Amino acid sequence: MNDAHLHLLVNHFPIVGTILGLGVLMAGMISKKDAVKNTANYLFIVGALFALASIATGDGAAELVEDMPNVGHKIIHEHEEMAENFAVVMYILGLCSLLGIYFNHKNHVKAKLVTSITLIIAVVAVVFSTLVGTSGGEIRHTEIRTDSLSAPIDSINPINNNKRIKYLN
């Protein structure tokens, strides 16, 4: 198992977990149940840990794919920049979630404020997650790139162009 494989294993949870956590947090706020809010907080903390793992495996994964056809340094650099920003938001969300669990457990007067702040950070994290997820998917899935529809066949996949041209004729 190499870094690319490890990266693919860990990079989905910060995205999916954050989206799921946001839904759970909103349900907890509506139902006014600390246990539900804490479930969301735990999802955010695990998401932050997986974001750390994603960052740790990202460089190794990039080295393995950056010289592949239709990948290149530019698209990986864009994804890396977005991922680093997303990771920072996830770390803040994880820390805020730790505070939320603590304040909920202690029935602290600031628990509601921390939950509201966590909600705002989670919304920001979900926006960042969609951006980083899309940019990561575009690395190997040329069909989702915005320029793939208008690009000539040669620029989409220079390998086996003769076979592709035969299929298109």
CSV table of C-alpha atoms in Angstrom, one decimal:
chain,number,residue,atom,x,y,z
A,1,MET,CA,0.0,0.0,0.0
A,2,ASN,CA,1.5,3.4,-1.0
A,3,ASP,CA,0.7,7.0,-0.1
A,4,ALA,CA,-1.8,7.4,-2.9
A,5,HIS,CA,-3.8,4.4,-1.7
A,6,LEU,CA,-3.6,5.7,1.9
A,7,HIS,CA,-4.6,9.1,0.8
A,8,LEU,CA,-7.7,7.8,-1.0
A,9,LEU,CA,-8.6,5.8,2.1
A,10,VAL,CA,-8.5,8.7,4.5
A,11,ASN,CA,-9.5,11.7,2.4
A,12,HIS,CA,-13.2,11.0,2.1
A,13,PHE,CA,-14.1,11.1,5.8
A,14,PRO,CA,-13.3,14.8,6.4
A,15,ILE,CA,-15.7,15.6,3.6
A,16,VAL,CA,-18.5,13.1,4.2
A,17,GLY,CA,-18.1,13.3,8.0
A,18,THR,CA,-18.4,17.1,8.0
A,19,ILE,CA,-21.5,17.0,5.9
A,20,LEU,CA,-23.1,14.3,8.1
A,21,GLY,CA,-21.9,16.1,11.2
A,22,LEU,CA,-23.5,19.4,10.1
A,23,GLY,CA,-26.9,17.6,9.6
A,24,VAL,CA,-26.6,15.9,13.0
A,25,LEU,CA,-25.6,19.2,14.7
A,26,MET,CA,-28.6,21.0,13.2
A,27,ALA,CA,-30.9,18.1,14.4
A,28,GLY,CA,-29.4,18.4,17.9
A,29,MET,CA,-30.0,22.1,17.9
A,30,ILE,CA,-33.6,21.7,16.8
A,31,SER,CA,-34.2,18.9,19.3
A,32,LYS,CA,-32.2,20.7,22.0
A,33,LYS,CA,-30.5,17.4,22.9
A,34,ASP,CA,-26.9,17.6,24.0
A,35,ALA,CA,-26.3,13.9,23.2
A,36,VAL,CA,-27.1,14.6,19.5
A,37,LYS,CA,-25.0,17.8,19.5
A,38,ASN,CA,-22.1,15.8,21.0
A,39,THR,CA,-22.5,13.1,18.4
A,40,ALA,CA,-21.9,15.9,15.8
A,41,ASN,CA,-19.0,17.2,17.8
A,42,TYR,CA,-17.4,13.7,17.8
A,43,LEU,CA,-17.9,13.4,14.0
A,44,PHE,CA,-16.1,16.8,13.6
A,45,ILE,CA,-13.2,15.7,15.8
A,46,VAL,CA,-12.8,12.5,13.9
A,47,GLY,CA,-13.1,14.5,10.7
A,48,ALA,CA,-10.3,16.8,11.9
A,49,LEU,CA,-8.1,13.8,12.6
A,50,PHE,CA,-8.7,12.3,9.2
A,51,ALA,CA,-8.0,15.7,7.7
A,52,LEU,CA,-4.6,15.5,9.4
A,53,ALA,CA,-4.1,12.1,7.9
A,54,SER,CA,-5.1,13.3,4.5
A,55,ILE,CA,-2.6,16.1,4.6
A,56,ALA,CA,0.1,13.7,5.9
A,57,THR,CA,-0.4,11.4,2.9
A,58,GLY,CA,-1.1,14.1,0.3
A,59,ASP,CA,2.5,14.8,-0.6
A,60,GLY,CA,3.4,11.2,-1.2
A,61,ALA,CA,0.2,10.7,-3.3
A,62,ALA,CA,1.1,13.8,-5.3
A,63,GLU,CA,4.6,12.5,-6.1
A,64,LEU,CA,3.1,9.3,-7.5
A,65,VAL,CA,0.6,10.9,-9.8
A,66,GLU,CA,2.0,14.3,-10.8
A,67,ASP,CA,3.9,13.0,-13.8
A,68,MET,CA,1.0,10.9,-15.2
A,69,PRO,CA,-0.7,12.1,-18.4
A,70,ASN,CA,-3.3,14.8,-17.9
A,71,VAL,CA,-2.4,15.5,-14.3
A,72,GLY,CA,0.6,17.8,-13.9
A,73,HIS,CA,1.8,20.1,-11.2
A,74,LYS,CA,-0.7,22.8,-11.6
A,75,ILE,CA,-3.8,20.8,-10.8
A,76,ILE,CA,-2.1,19.1,-7.9
A,77,HIS,CA,-0.9,22.5,-6.5
A,78,GLU,CA,-4.4,23.9,-6.7
A,79,HIS,CA,-5.8,20.9,-4.8
A,80,GLU,CA,-3.0,21.1,-2.3
A,81,GLU,CA,-3.7,24.8,-1.6
A,82,MET,CA,-7.4,24.1,-1.1
A,83,ALA,CA,-6.7,21.1,1.0
A,84,GLU,CA,-4.5,23.0,3.3
A,85,ASN,CA,-7.1,25.7,3.8
A,86,PHE,CA,-9.8,23.0,4.4
A,87,ALA,CA,-7.5,21.3,6.9
A,88,VAL,CA,-7.1,24.5,8.9
A,89,VAL,CA,-10.9,25.0,9.0
A,90,MET,CA,-11.2,21.3,10.1
A,91,TYR,CA,-8.7,21.8,12.9
A,92,ILE,CA,-10.6,24.8,14.2
A,93,LEU,CA,-13.8,22.9,13.9
A,94,GLY,CA,-12.3,20.0,15.9
A,95,LEU,CA,-11.1,22.3,18.6
A,96,CYS,CA,-14.4,24.1,18.8
A,97,SER,CA,-16.1,20.7,19.0
A,98,LEU,CA,-13.9,19.7,21.9
A,99,LEU,CA,-15.0,22.8,23.7
A,100,GLY,CA,-18.6,22.0,22.8
A,101,ILE,CA,-18.4,18.6,24.3
A,102,TYR,CA,-16.8,20.0,27.5
A,103,PHE,CA,-19.3,22.8,27.9
A,104,ASN,CA,-22.2,20.5,27.2
A,105,HIS,CA,-21.0,18.0,29.8
A,106,LYS,CA,-20.5,20.8,32.4
A,107,ASN,CA,-23.9,22.5,31.4
A,108,HIS,CA,-21.8,25.7,31.0
A,109,VAL,CA,-23.7,28.9,30.2
A,110,LYS,CA,-21.6,29.3,27.1
A,111,ALA,CA,-22.5,25.9,25.7
A,112,LYS,CA,-25.2,27.4,23.4
A,113,LEU,CA,-22.8,30.0,22.1
A,114,VAL,CA,-20.1,27.4,21.4
A,115,THR,CA,-22.6,25.3,19.6
A,116,SER,CA,-23.7,28.2,17.4
A,117,ILE,CA,-20.0,29.0,16.6
A,118,THR,CA,-19.5,25.3,15.8
A,119,LEU,CA,-22.4,25.4,13.4
A,120,ILE,CA,-21.0,28.4,11.5
A,121,ILE,CA,-17.6,26.8,11.3
A,122,ALA,CA,-19.2,23.6,10.1
A,123,VAL,CA,-21.0,25.4,7.3
A,124,VAL,CA,-17.7,27.0,6.2
A,125,ALA,CA,-16.1,23.6,6.4
A,126,VAL,CA,-18.7,22.0,4.2
A,127,VAL,CA,-18.2,24.7,1.6
A,128,PHE,CA,-14.4,24.1,1.7
A,129,SER,CA,-15.0,20.4,1.6
A,130,THR,CA,-16.9,20.6,-1.7
A,131,LEU,CA,-14.1,22.7,-3.2
A,132,VAL,CA,-11.3,20.4,-2.1
A,133,GLY,CA,-13.3,17.3,-3.0
A,134,THR,CA,-14.0,18.5,-6.5
A,135,SER,CA,-10.4,19.6,-7.0
A,136,GLY,CA,-9.1,16.3,-5.8
A,137,GLY,CA,-11.5,14.4,-8.0
A,138,GLU,CA,-10.4,16.4,-11.0
A,139,ILE,CA,-6.9,15.1,-10.7
A,140,ARG,CA,-7.7,11.7,-12.1
A,141,HIS,CA,-11.3,12.2,-13.3
A,142,THR,CA,-10.8,14.4,-16.3
A,143,GLU,CA,-14.5,14.0,-17.2
A,144,ILE,CA,-15.4,16.3,-14.3
A,145,ARG,CA,-13.0,19.1,-15.2
A,146,THR,CA,-14.6,22.2,-16.5
A,147,ASP,CA,-12.3,22.3,-19.5
A,148,SER,CA,-12.9,18.7,-20.5
A,149,LEU,CA,-15.9,19.3,-22.7
A,150,SER,CA,-14.3,21.9,-24.8
A,151,ALA,CA,-10.8,20.4,-24.9
A,152,PRO,CA,-9.8,18.5,-28.0
A,153,ILE,CA,-9.3,14.8,-27.7
A,154,ASP,CA,-5.5,15.0,-27.9
A,155,SER,CA,-5.4,17.3,-24.8
A,156,ILE,CA,-7.8,15.1,-22.8
A,157,ASN,CA,-6.0,11.8,-23.2
A,158,PRO,CA,-2.9,11.7,-25.5
A,159,ILE,CA,-2.5,7.9,-24.8
A,160,ASN,CA,-4.3,5.7,-27.2
A,161,ASN,CA,-5.6,8.6,-29.3
A,162,ASN,CA,-5.8,6.4,-32.4
A,163,LYS,CA,-8.2,4.0,-30.7
A,164,ARG,CA,-10.3,6.9,-29.4
A,165,ILE,CA,-10.5,8.5,-32.8
A,166,LYS,CA,-11.6,5.2,-34.3
A,167,TYR,CA,-14.4,5.0,-31.8
A,168,LEU,CA,-15.5,8.6,-32.5
A,169,ASN,CA,-15.6,8.1,-36.3
